[in-house]
Coordinates of C-alpha atoms in Angstrom, one line a residue:
Chain A
X179 CA -26.9 -6.0 11.0
X180 CA -26.1 -3.4 13.6
X181 CA -28.3 -0.7 15.1
X182 CA -25.8 1.8 13.5
X183 CA -26.9 0.6 10.1
X184 CA -30.5 1.1 11.0
X185 CA -29.8 4.7 12.2
X186 CA -28.1 5.3 8.9
X187 CA -30.9 3.8 6.9
X188 CA -33.5 5.9 8.8
X189 CA -31.5 9.1 8.1
X190 CA -31.2 8.1 4.5
X191 CA -34.9 7.6 4.1
X192 CA -35.7 10.8 5.8
X193 CA -33.3 12.7 3.6
X194 CA -34.8 11.1 0.5
X195 CA -38.3 11.9 1.6
X196 CA -37.4 15.5 2.0
X197 CA -36.0 15.6 -1.6
X198 CA -38.2 15.6 -4.6
X199 CA -36.6 12.3 -5.6
X200 CA -39.1 10.1 -3.9
X201 CA -42.2 11.9 -5.1
X202 CA -40.8 12.6 -8.6
X203 CA -39.9 8.9 -9.2
X204 CA -43.3 7.8 -8.0
X205 CA -45.0 10.2 -10.3
X206 CA -42.9 9.3 -13.3
X207 CA -43.4 5.6 -12.7
X208 CA -47.2 6.1 -12.6
X209 CA -47.1 8.3 -15.7
X210 CA -45.1 5.7 -17.8
X211 CA -46.9 2.6 -16.6
X212 CA -50.6 3.4 -15.9
X213 CA -51.7 4.6 -19.4
X214 CA -49.7 1.8 -21.1
X215 CA -51.1 -0.8 -18.8
X216 CA -54.6 0.6 -19.3
X217 CA -54.2 0.3 -23.0
X218 CA -53.2 -3.3 -22.8
X219 CA -56.3 -4.3 -20.9
X220 CA -58.3 -3.5 -24.0
X221 CA -56.4 -6.0 -26.1
X222 CA -56.3 -9.7 -26.5
X223 CA -53.0 -9.9 -24.6
X224 CA -54.8 -9.5 -21.3
X225 CA -57.9 -11.6 -20.7
X226 CA -59.6 -10.7 -17.4
X227 CA -58.5 -9.4 -14.0
X228 CA -56.3 -12.4 -13.1
X229 CA -54.4 -12.2 -16.3
X230 CA -54.1 -8.4 -15.8
X231 CA -52.5 -8.7 -12.3
X232 CA -50.2 -11.5 -13.5
X233 CA -49.1 -9.0 -16.3
X234 CA -47.7 -6.5 -13.8
X235 CA -44.0 -7.5 -14.1
X236 CA -44.2 -7.2 -17.9
X237 CA -45.3 -3.6 -17.5
X238 CA -42.6 -2.8 -14.9
X239 CA -39.8 -4.8 -16.5
X240 CA -38.0 -1.9 -18.2
X241 CA -38.6 0.7 -15.5
X242 CA -37.4 -1.0 -12.3
X243 CA -33.7 -1.0 -13.1
X244 CA -33.6 2.7 -14.1
X245 CA -35.7 3.6 -11.1
X246 CA -33.4 1.9 -8.7
X247 CA -30.3 3.3 -10.5
X248 CA -31.7 6.9 -10.2
X249 CA -32.7 6.4 -6.6
X250 CA -29.5 4.8 -5.4
X251 CA -26.5 5.4 -7.7
X252 CA -25.2 8.2 -5.4
X253 CA -25.8 6.2 -2.2
X254 CA -22.2 5.5 -1.2
X255 CA -20.1 7.4 -3.8
X256 CA -22.2 10.5 -3.3
X257 CA -21.3 10.7 0.4
X258 CA -17.7 9.8 -0.5
X259 CA -17.5 12.8 -3.0
X260 CA -19.4 15.3 -0.9
X261 CA -17.3 14.4 2.2
X262 CA -20.1 13.5 4.5
X263 CA -18.5 10.1 5.0
X264 CA -15.8 12.1 6.8
X265 CA -18.3 13.3 9.3
X266 CA -19.8 9.8 9.7
X267 CA -16.4 8.3 10.4
X268 CA -16.0 10.6 13.4
X269 CA -18.8 8.5 14.9
X270 CA -18.8 4.8 15.6
X271 CA -19.6 3.9 12.0
X272 CA -17.7 1.2 10.0
X273 CA -17.6 0.9 6.3
X274 CA -19.8 -2.1 6.5
X275 CA -22.4 -0.1 8.5
X276 CA -22.4 2.4 5.7
X277 CA -23.0 -0.2 3.0
X278 CA -25.6 -2.1 5.0
X279 CA -27.4 1.2 6.0
X280 CA -27.4 2.4 2.4
X281 CA -28.8 -0.9 1.1
X282 CA -31.6 -0.8 3.7
X283 CA -32.4 2.8 3.2
X284 CA -32.4 2.8 -0.6
X285 CA -34.1 -0.6 -0.9
X286 CA -36.9 0.8 1.3
X287 CA -37.2 3.8 -1.0
X288 CA -37.3 1.8 -4.2
X289 CA -39.8 -0.6 -2.5
X290 CA -42.1 2.2 -1.5
X291 CA -42.1 3.7 -5.0
X292 CA -42.8 0.3 -6.6
X293 CA -45.5 -0.5 -4.2
X294 CA -47.3 2.7 -5.0
X295 CA -46.8 1.8 -8.7
X296 CA -48.5 -1.6 -8.2
X297 CA -51.3 0.2 -6.4
X298 CA -51.7 2.4 -9.5
X299 CA -52.0 -0.7 -11.7
X300 CA -54.3 -2.4 -9.2
X301 CA -56.6 0.7 -9.4
X302 CA -56.6 0.3 -13.2
X303 CA -57.6 -3.4 -12.9
X304 CA -60.4 -2.5 -10.5
X305 CA -61.6 0.3 -12.7
X306 CA -61.7 -1.9 -15.9
X307 CA -63.0 -5.2 -14.5
X308 CA -64.8 -4.0 -11.3
X309 CA -62.8 -6.5 -9.2
X310 CA -59.3 -7.1 -8.0
X311 CA -57.9 -10.6 -7.1
X312 CA -56.4 -9.5 -3.8
X313 CA -54.4 -12.6 -3.0
X314 CA -52.8 -12.6 -6.5
X315 CA -52.3 -8.8 -6.2
X316 CA -50.4 -9.3 -2.9
X317 CA -48.1 -11.9 -4.5
X318 CA -47.4 -9.9 -7.6
X319 CA -46.8 -6.7 -5.6
X320 CA -44.3 -8.6 -3.4
X321 CA -42.6 -10.0 -6.4
X322 CA -42.2 -6.5 -8.1
X323 CA -41.0 -5.0 -4.8
X324 CA -38.5 -7.9 -4.3
X325 CA -37.2 -7.4 -7.8
X326 CA -36.8 -3.7 -7.0
X327 CA -34.7 -4.6 -3.9
X328 CA -32.4 -6.7 -6.1
X329 CA -31.7 -3.7 -8.3
X330 CA -31.3 -1.5 -5.3
X331 CA -28.6 -3.9 -4.0
X332 CA -26.9 -4.0 -7.4
X333 CA -26.9 -0.2 -7.5
X334 CA -25.6 0.3 -4.0
X335 CA -22.9 -2.3 -4.8
X336 CA -21.7 -0.4 -7.9
X337 CA -22.0 2.9 -5.9
X338 CA -19.7 1.4 -3.2
X339 CA -17.2 0.1 -5.8
X340 CA -17.0 3.4 -7.8
X341 CA -14.7 6.2 -6.9
X342 CA -16.8 8.9 -8.6
X343 CA -20.5 9.4 -9.4
X344 CA -19.6 9.4 -13.1
X345 CA -18.0 6.0 -12.8
X346 CA -21.1 4.7 -10.9
X347 CA -23.6 6.0 -13.4
X348 CA -21.5 4.7 -16.3
X349 CA -21.2 1.3 -14.9
X350 CA -24.9 1.1 -14.1
X351 CA -26.0 2.4 -17.5
X352 CA -23.7 -0.2 -19.0
X353 CA -25.5 -3.0 -17.1
X354 CA -28.9 -1.6 -18.1
X355 CA -28.0 -1.4 -21.8
X356 CA -26.4 -4.8 -21.8
X357 CA -29.3 -6.6 -20.1
X358 CA -32.1 -4.2 -21.1
X359 CA -34.3 -3.6 -24.0
X360 CA -31.6 -3.8 -26.7
X361 CA -31.1 -7.5 -26.3
X362 CA -27.3 -7.3 -26.2
X363 CA -27.2 -10.1 -23.7
X364 CA -28.9 -12.5 -26.1
X365 CA -26.7 -11.5 -29.0
X366 CA -23.6 -12.3 -27.0
X367 CA -24.7 -15.2 -24.7
X368 CA -26.7 -17.4 -27.1
X369 CA -23.9 -18.1 -29.6
X370 CA -21.4 -18.5 -26.8
X371 CA -23.6 -20.9 -24.9
X372 CA -24.3 -22.8 -28.1
X373 CA -20.6 -23.3 -28.6
X374 CA -20.1 -24.5 -25.1
X375 CA -23.3 -26.7 -24.6
X376 CA -24.4 -27.4 -28.1
X377 CA -20.9 -27.9 -29.7
X378 CA -21.7 -25.6 -32.7
X379 CA -23.4 -22.4 -33.9
X380 CA -26.8 -21.5 -32.7
X381 CA -28.8 -22.0 -35.9
X382 CA -32.5 -22.6 -36.0
X383 CA -33.4 -21.2 -32.6
X384 CA -36.6 -19.1 -32.8
X385 CA -37.2 -16.9 -29.8
X386 CA -40.9 -17.2 -30.2
X387 CA -41.1 -21.0 -30.7
X388 CA -40.1 -23.0 -27.6
X389 CA -40.1 -26.1 -29.8
X390 CA -36.8 -24.9 -31.3
X391 CA -35.1 -24.2 -28.0
X392 CA -32.2 -26.4 -26.9
X393 CA -32.3 -27.5 -23.2
X394 CA -29.8 -24.8 -22.2
X395 CA -31.6 -21.9 -23.9
X396 CA -34.1 -21.0 -21.1
X397 CA -31.3 -21.1 -18.5
X398 CA -29.2 -18.7 -20.5
X399 CA -32.1 -16.3 -20.8
X400 CA -32.6 -16.4 -17.0
X401 CA -29.1 -15.3 -16.3
X402 CA -30.3 -11.9 -17.5
X403 CA -32.0 -10.4 -14.4
X404 CA -34.4 -8.3 -16.5
X405 CA -35.7 -11.1 -18.8
X406 CA -35.6 -13.4 -15.7
X407 CA -38.0 -11.1 -13.9
X408 CA -40.5 -11.1 -16.7
X409 CA -40.2 -14.8 -17.6
X410 CA -40.8 -16.0 -14.0
X411 CA -44.0 -13.9 -13.6
X412 CA -46.4 -16.6 -14.6
X413 CA -44.7 -19.1 -12.3
X414 CA -45.0 -16.6 -9.4
X415 CA -48.6 -15.8 -10.3
X416 CA -49.3 -19.5 -10.2
X417 CA -48.7 -19.4 -6.4
X418 CA -52.0 -17.5 -5.9
X419 CA -53.8 -18.3 -9.2
X420 CA -53.1 -21.9 -10.4
X421 CA -55.0 -21.2 -13.6
X422 CA -52.1 -19.1 -14.8
X423 CA -49.8 -21.4 -16.8
X424 CA -46.0 -21.1 -16.1
X425 CA -43.2 -20.5 -18.5
X426 CA -40.6 -23.2 -18.0
X427 CA -40.6 -26.0 -15.4
X428 CA -39.8 -25.8 -11.7
X429 CA -36.1 -26.5 -12.4
X430 CA -35.8 -23.5 -14.8
X431 CA -37.7 -21.3 -12.4
X432 CA -35.7 -22.4 -9.4
X433 CA -32.6 -21.6 -11.3
X434 CA -34.1 -18.2 -12.1
X435 CA -34.7 -17.3 -8.5
X436 CA -31.2 -18.5 -7.6
X437 CA -29.9 -16.1 -10.3
X438 CA -31.9 -13.2 -8.9
X439 CA -30.6 -13.9 -5.5
X440 CA -27.1 -14.0 -6.9
X441 CA -27.7 -10.6 -8.5
X442 CA -28.8 -9.3 -5.1
X443 CA -25.7 -10.6 -3.3
X444 CA -22.7 -10.7 -5.6
X445 CA -22.4 -7.1 -6.9
X446 CA -23.1 -5.8 -3.4
X447 CA -20.4 -8.1 -2.0
X448 CA -17.9 -7.0 -4.6
X449 CA -18.8 -3.4 -4.0
X450 CA -18.4 -3.7 -0.3
X451 CA -15.1 -5.5 -0.7
X452 CA -13.8 -2.7 -3.0
X453 CA -15.1 0.0 -0.6
X454 CA -13.5 -1.7 2.3
X455 CA -10.1 -1.6 0.6
X456 CA -10.3 1.9 -0.9
X457 CA -8.5 5.0 0.2
X458 CA -11.3 7.5 0.7
X459 CA -9.1 10.6 0.9
Chain B
X230 CA -2.2 36.3 23.3
X231 CA -2.0 32.7 24.4
X232 CA -3.1 31.4 27.7
X233 CA -2.0 27.9 26.9
X234 CA -0.2 26.4 29.9
X235 CA 3.5 25.5 29.2
X236 CA 3.0 22.2 31.1
X237 CA 4.5 20.1 28.3
X238 CA 7.5 22.3 27.7
X239 CA 10.0 19.5 27.7
X240 CA 10.7 18.8 24.1
X241 CA 9.7 15.2 23.4
X242 CA 11.7 12.9 21.3
X243 CA 9.3 12.3 18.4
X244 CA 10.7 8.9 17.5
X245 CA 9.8 5.9 19.6
X246 CA 11.4 2.6 19.1
X247 CA 9.1 0.5 17.1
X248 CA 6.8 -1.7 19.2
X249 CA 7.4 0.0 22.5
X250 CA 3.7 0.6 23.1
X251 CA 2.2 -2.3 21.4
X252 CA 3.0 -5.1 23.7
X253 CA 0.0 -5.0 26.0
X254 CA 1.1 -2.5 28.6
X255 CA -2.4 -1.2 29.1
X256 CA -1.3 1.6 31.5
X257 CA 1.3 2.8 29.1
X258 CA -1.0 2.6 26.1
X259 CA -3.6 4.5 27.9
X260 CA -1.4 7.5 28.5
X261 CA -1.0 7.9 24.8
X262 CA -3.7 9.5 22.7
X263 CA -2.0 9.1 19.3
X264 CA 1.0 7.2 18.4
X265 CA 2.3 7.4 14.8
X266 CA 5.3 5.2 14.1
X267 CA 7.2 5.7 10.9
X268 CA 4.1 6.5 8.9
X269 CA 4.5 6.8 5.1
X270 CA 1.7 7.2 2.6
X271 CA 2.1 7.3 -1.1
X272 CA -0.6 8.1 -3.7
X273 CA 0.8 6.6 -6.9
X274 CA 4.1 8.4 -7.4
X275 CA 3.3 11.1 -4.9
X276 CA 4.7 10.7 -1.4
X277 CA 2.1 12.6 0.7
X278 CA 3.6 11.6 4.1
X279 CA 7.2 10.3 4.6
X280 CA 8.4 8.5 7.6
X281 CA 6.6 10.5 10.2
X282 CA 6.7 9.5 13.9
X283 CA 4.8 11.4 16.5
X284 CA 3.3 10.8 19.9
X285 CA 0.5 12.8 21.5
X286 CA -0.1 12.3 25.2
X287 CA -3.5 12.1 26.8
X288 CA -4.8 15.6 27.8
X289 CA -2.5 17.5 25.5
X290 CA -3.7 20.3 23.2
X291 CA -1.4 19.4 20.3
X292 CA -0.9 21.7 17.3
X293 CA -0.2 20.3 13.9
X294 CA 1.2 23.0 11.8
X295 CA 2.2 23.2 8.2
X296 CA 1.2 24.8 4.9
X297 CA -1.6 23.5 2.7
X298 CA -0.5 20.3 1.1
X299 CA 2.1 19.4 3.7
X300 CA 0.5 16.1 4.5
X301 CA -1.4 17.1 7.6
X302 CA -4.8 16.0 6.3
X303 CA -3.4 12.7 4.9
X304 CA -2.0 12.0 8.4
X305 CA -5.4 12.8 9.9
X306 CA -7.1 10.6 7.3
X307 CA -4.9 7.7 8.4
X308 CA -5.9 8.3 12.0
X309 CA -9.5 8.0 10.9
X310 CA -8.9 5.0 8.7
X311 CA -10.0 7.0 5.8
X312 CA -6.9 6.2 3.9
X313 CA -4.6 3.2 4.6
X314 CA -0.9 3.7 5.3
X315 CA 1.7 2.5 2.8
X316 CA 4.0 1.8 5.8
X317 CA 4.1 2.4 9.5
X318 CA 2.0 1.7 12.6
X319 CA -0.8 3.8 14.0
X320 CA -2.4 3.7 17.4
X321 CA -5.3 5.9 18.4
X322 CA -6.4 5.7 22.1
X323 CA -4.7 2.3 22.2
X324 CA -6.5 0.9 19.1
X325 CA -5.4 0.3 15.5
X326 CA -7.9 2.4 13.4
X327 CA -7.7 -0.1 10.6
X328 CA -8.5 -3.2 12.6
X329 CA -10.8 -1.6 15.2
X330 CA -12.4 1.4 13.5
X331 CA -15.4 1.3 15.7
X332 CA -13.4 1.3 19.0
X333 CA -11.5 4.3 17.8
X334 CA -14.5 6.2 16.4
X335 CA -16.5 5.6 19.6
X336 CA -14.1 7.8 21.5
X337 CA -13.1 10.3 18.8
X338 CA -14.7 13.4 17.6
X339 CA -13.6 15.0 14.3
X340 CA -14.0 18.2 12.5
X341 CA -12.6 17.1 9.2
X342 CA -11.5 19.2 6.3
X343 CA -13.5 19.0 3.1
X344 CA -16.5 17.5 4.7
X345 CA -20.1 17.5 3.6
X346 CA -23.4 17.8 5.4
X347 CA -26.9 16.8 4.5
X348 CA -28.4 19.9 2.9
X349 CA -32.0 19.0 3.4
X350 CA -31.7 18.2 7.1
X351 CA -31.8 20.8 9.9
X352 CA -28.9 21.5 12.2
X353 CA -30.9 19.9 15.0
X354 CA -31.5 16.8 13.0
X355 CA -27.7 16.5 12.3
X356 CA -27.0 16.6 16.0
X357 CA -29.7 14.2 16.8
X358 CA -28.3 11.9 14.1
X359 CA -24.8 12.2 15.6
X360 CA -26.3 11.4 19.1
X361 CA -28.1 8.4 17.7
X362 CA -24.9 7.1 16.1
X363 CA -22.9 7.7 19.4
X364 CA -25.8 6.2 21.4
X365 CA -25.4 9.4 23.5
X366 CA -28.2 11.2 25.3
X367 CA -26.5 14.6 24.6
X368 CA -29.1 17.3 24.1
X369 CA -28.9 18.8 20.5
X370 CA -30.2 22.1 21.8
X371 CA -27.4 22.4 24.4
X372 CA -24.7 21.7 21.7
X373 CA -26.3 24.2 19.3
X374 CA -26.2 26.8 22.1
X375 CA -22.6 26.0 22.7
X376 CA -21.5 26.4 19.1
X377 CA -23.7 29.5 18.6
X378 CA -26.3 28.0 16.3
X379 CA -29.3 28.1 18.7
X380 CA -31.2 30.6 16.4
X381 CA -30.7 28.5 13.3
X382 CA -31.5 25.1 14.8
X383 CA -34.4 24.2 12.6
X384 CA -33.3 25.5 9.2
X385 CA -32.1 23.1 6.6
X386 CA -28.3 23.4 6.5
X387 CA -28.3 23.8 2.7
X388 CA -28.8 27.6 3.3
X389 CA -26.0 27.8 5.9
X390 CA -22.8 29.9 5.3
X391 CA -19.4 28.2 5.5
X392 CA -19.0 29.5 9.0
X393 CA -22.3 28.1 10.2
X394 CA -21.5 24.7 8.6
X395 CA -18.2 24.8 10.4
X396 CA -19.9 25.5 13.7
X397 CA -22.3 22.6 13.1
X398 CA -19.6 20.2 12.1
X399 CA -17.7 21.2 15.3
X400 CA -20.9 20.6 17.3
X401 CA -21.3 17.1 15.7
X402 CA -17.7 16.4 16.7
X403 CA -18.5 17.2 20.4
X404 CA -21.4 14.8 20.6
X405 CA -20.7 12.0 23.1
X406 CA -17.8 13.8 24.9
X407 CA -15.0 12.4 22.9
X408 CA -11.7 11.5 24.6
X409 CA -9.9 12.8 21.5
X410 CA -11.0 15.7 19.5
X411 CA -9.3 16.1 16.0
X412 CA -9.8 19.5 14.4
X413 CA -8.5 19.8 10.9
X414 CA -8.2 23.5 9.9
X415 CA -11.1 24.4 12.3
X416 CA -10.9 28.1 11.6
X417 CA -11.5 28.0 7.9
X418 CA -14.6 29.9 7.1
X419 CA -15.1 31.2 10.6
X420 CA -15.4 34.9 11.4
X421 CA -13.4 36.3 14.3
X422 CA -16.4 35.6 16.6
X423 CA -16.5 32.0 15.4
X424 CA -12.7 31.6 15.9
X425 CA -13.1 32.8 19.5
X426 CA -16.0 30.4 20.1
X427 CA -13.8 27.6 18.7
X428 CA -10.9 28.5 21.0
X429 CA -13.2 28.6 24.0
X430 CA -14.5 25.2 23.1
X431 CA -11.0 23.8 22.7
X432 CA -10.1 25.1 26.2
X433 CA -13.3 23.7 27.7
X434 CA -12.7 20.3 26.1
X435 CA -9.1 20.3 27.3
X436 CA -10.2 21.2 30.9
X437 CA -12.7 18.3 30.7
X438 CA -9.6 16.1 30.1
X439 CA -10.0 15.5 26.3
X440 CA -7.0 15.4 24.1
X441 CA -7.2 17.9 21.3
X442 CA -5.3 17.5 18.0
X443 CA -5.5 20.7 16.1
X444 CA -4.2 21.2 12.6
X445 CA -3.7 24.6 11.0
X446 CA -1.6 26.5 8.5
X447 CA -1.9 29.6 10.6
X448 CA 0.8 30.0 13.2
X449 CA -1.1 32.4 15.5
X450 CA -4.0 29.9 16.0
X451 CA -1.8 27.1 16.9
X452 CA 0.2 29.3 19.3
X453 CA -3.0 30.6 20.9
X454 CA -4.4 27.2 22.1
X455 CA -1.7 24.5 22.0
X456 CA 0.7 23.1 24.5
X457 CA 3.0 21.4 22.0
X458 CA 3.4 21.7 18.2
X459 CA 4.5 19.4 15.4
X460 CA 5.5 21.2 12.2
X461 CA 5.1 19.4 8.9
X462 CA 6.3 20.4 5.5
X463 CA 6.3 18.6 2.2
X464 CA 5.3 15.3 3.8
X465 CA 7.9 15.3 6.5
X466 CA 8.0 16.2 10.1
X467 CA 10.2 19.3 10.5
X468 CA 10.1 19.6 14.3
X469 CA 8.1 18.7 17.4
X470 CA 8.5 21.4 20.1
X471 CA 6.7 23.1 23.0
X472 CA 4.7 26.1 22.0
X473 CA 7.0 28.3 24.2
X474 CA 10.1 27.1 22.3
X475 CA 8.3 27.7 19.1
X476 CA 7.4 31.2 20.1
X477 CA 11.0 32.0 21.0
X478 CA 12.2 30.6 17.7
X479 CA 9.6 32.5 15.7
X480 CA 9.9 35.8 17.6
X481 CA 13.6 35.9 16.6
X482 CA 12.4 36.1 13.1
X483 CA 9.8 38.9 13.5
X484 CA 10.4 42.2 11.7
X485 CA 9.5 45.8 12.6
X486 CA 8.8 48.0 9.6
X487 CA 9.4 51.6 10.6
X488 CA 8.2 54.2 8.1
X489 CA 10.1 57.5 8.3
X490 CA 9.9 60.9 6.6
X491 CA 13.6 60.7 5.9
X492 CA 15.8 57.6 6.3
X493 CA 18.6 58.5 8.8
X494 CA 22.1 57.3 7.8
X495 CA 23.5 57.1 11.3
X496 CA 20.7 55.6 13.5
X497 CA 22.7 53.2 15.6
X498 CA 19.9 50.7 15.8
X499 CA 22.3 47.9 15.4
X500 CA 23.6 48.6 18.9
X501 CA 20.2 48.0 20.5
X502 CA 19.8 44.8 22.5
X503 CA 17.6 42.3 20.6
X504 CA 18.1 43.8 17.1
X505 CA 19.6 41.3 14.8
X506 CA 19.6 43.1 11.5
X507 CA 18.7 46.5 10.0
X508 CA 18.0 47.2 6.3
X509 CA 17.3 50.7 5.0
X510 CA 14.7 51.0 2.2
X511 CA 12.9 53.8 0.4
X512 CA 11.3 55.7 3.3
X513 CA 11.4 52.8 5.7
X514 CA 13.7 50.8 7.9
X515 CA 13.3 47.1 8.4
X516 CA 14.4 46.0 11.8
X517 CA 14.8 42.3 12.4
X518 CA 14.6 41.6 16.1
X519 CA 14.2 38.8 18.7
X520 CA 11.6 40.8 20.7
X521 CA 8.9 43.0 19.2
X522 CA 8.6 44.7 22.6
X523 CA 11.6 46.8 21.8
X524 CA 9.4 48.8 19.5
X525 CA 9.5 51.9 21.8
X526 CA 13.3 51.8 22.0
X527 CA 13.5 51.6 18.2
X528 CA 11.2 54.6 17.7
X529 CA 13.1 56.8 20.2
X530 CA 16.4 55.8 18.6
X531 CA 15.1 56.7 15.1
X532 CA 13.6 60.0 16.3
X533 CA 16.9 61.0 18.1
X534 CA 18.7 60.4 14.8
X535 CA 16.7 63.3 13.4
X536 CA 13.9 61.5 11.5
X537 CA 10.2 61.4 12.4
X538 CA 8.4 58.1 12.5
X539 CA 5.1 58.1 10.5
X540 CA 4.1 54.5 11.0
X541 CA 5.4 51.3 12.6
X542 CA 4.2 47.8 11.8
X543 CA 5.1 44.3 13.1
X544 CA 5.3 42.0 10.1
X545 CA 3.4 38.7 10.9
X546 CA 5.6 35.7 11.3
X547 CA 5.0 33.5 8.3
X548 CA 5.3 29.8 8.2
X549 CA 8.3 30.3 6.0
X550 CA 10.0 32.1 8.9
X551 CA 9.1 29.2 11.2
X552 CA 10.7 26.7 8.8
X553 CA 13.7 29.0 8.5
X554 CA 14.0 29.0 12.3
X555 CA 14.0 25.2 12.4
X556 CA 15.8 24.3 9.3
X557 CA 18.5 25.8 7.1
X558 CA 17.9 28.6 4.6
X559 CA 17.7 26.4 1.6
X560 CA 14.7 24.6 3.0
X561 CA 13.0 27.9 3.8
X562 CA 13.5 29.0 0.3
X563 CA 11.8 25.9 -1.0
X564 CA 8.8 26.6 1.2
X565 CA 8.4 30.0 -0.4
X566 CA 8.5 28.6 -3.9

């Protein structure tokens, strides 16, 4: 990391703070999560304040990726299209500085919005139960923010690889649809993994009944960053609240964190590599 | 008219033997601001730049002349490491921009073409940002004053006119006292006042010892500030010459258009020194000459032939005329097309 990247990140953050983007995203996140979460506290799904705080990732799971995509898809390609990269390159700024500065700036932006979002849910917990398990809250907020940083890195990577904003948004939308709420990932990956690891078709697997899962099934699920984020939430909550039982053993969860780290690093590296080789004229 | 010193009047050989300046002669390298050796750049099937070789010495104000689409900006983009050459070697201030972009950009200031600014940030913030990047203690206020934006320092640049943005971009290029200032079409969007400011700044920077590389499609601007000029057309270098030689070449192509009440048949203009061609038209005479200063002689000759002159105009020398002066007629025709 260079000081140049920090100067870029600081400018980036200031520019975003002056736009309505930061405040708009925060407001939208609160509007979509707080009432929904508040509704869940009245059901049998959430039992008490500890359960409620451990539930945060479930509430955020479908919003973090779109949030990061909106906040960062223009990060590199936007400056490429607007021509402000030309001005930057008149100063001692390398392409790597640009990518690193963008990741830092946009990750900070996404982190701030998500942190305010978790504060909103924390307020709901306090309002409903009259108490907030602070240690668990800190752990879950960190987890949500870290997951946001993963998507910020993915988004900046795609933004660096793309040659137009349209290309960037199309690629990111594709990722979200593939891994997101439409379960396309399971539809494709489970039969494929069954052929490779099970030697035959994937019959008799019930998503809701772990008793029917072959050994490879939890691992395949965790390759999907969005499911991974949700499935590891109880394991993470267990750090501060041992009473919360975890889904999957330490091996599956360690694999899951490795996958999240891979998502943070690989798309960004590919994006940087493509950006480094690109003609920017 | 120009006040540019004719100190580099000796026509340089544009082509250097490959590798001459790359073998570690620090002193030799240091005298060269830009060395372009057999540069070619293709975008798919389109050859934007073809086999261009060019050397710009330290301290020169060097003009880069050519119509839009001639390959000037592509060449500048290669100097910036914005695009990568298909073939050829580049050295900017002794560094390869591809391998050592930071070393080049530390000492270079650029006013690029087709650049963008950060609409929500003020002019002052832009300059502070540039100073942070350069690790320079230049005072944004002083630079704003210099480019004529002192009164608009704190407004977000989203509301700036094209000319104000151009002044700000020039200001950002000046931060950190660059050794090489690259100006790509610097006058675009500037009013006459802005053009004057820009010329003054180019002269001040040259006096400070900076090299200025100045691209334009307007002949007069290049003539007004440059010592030497390279002319590019259709991806190729047409000529590299001193600005004095360029002026001589282009003046020979200038045309006086004399409007008369009645076109005299026997005017004898062809006998005047410096007149190369006369064509009579409907109510006017077109007099091609090597020296527009013979205007008075032309008028008195026409009046003595019995016609009265109602108007006289010097037709601006076009780039096409310049190409015609440096190449054969067929090339000049292509330029027009």
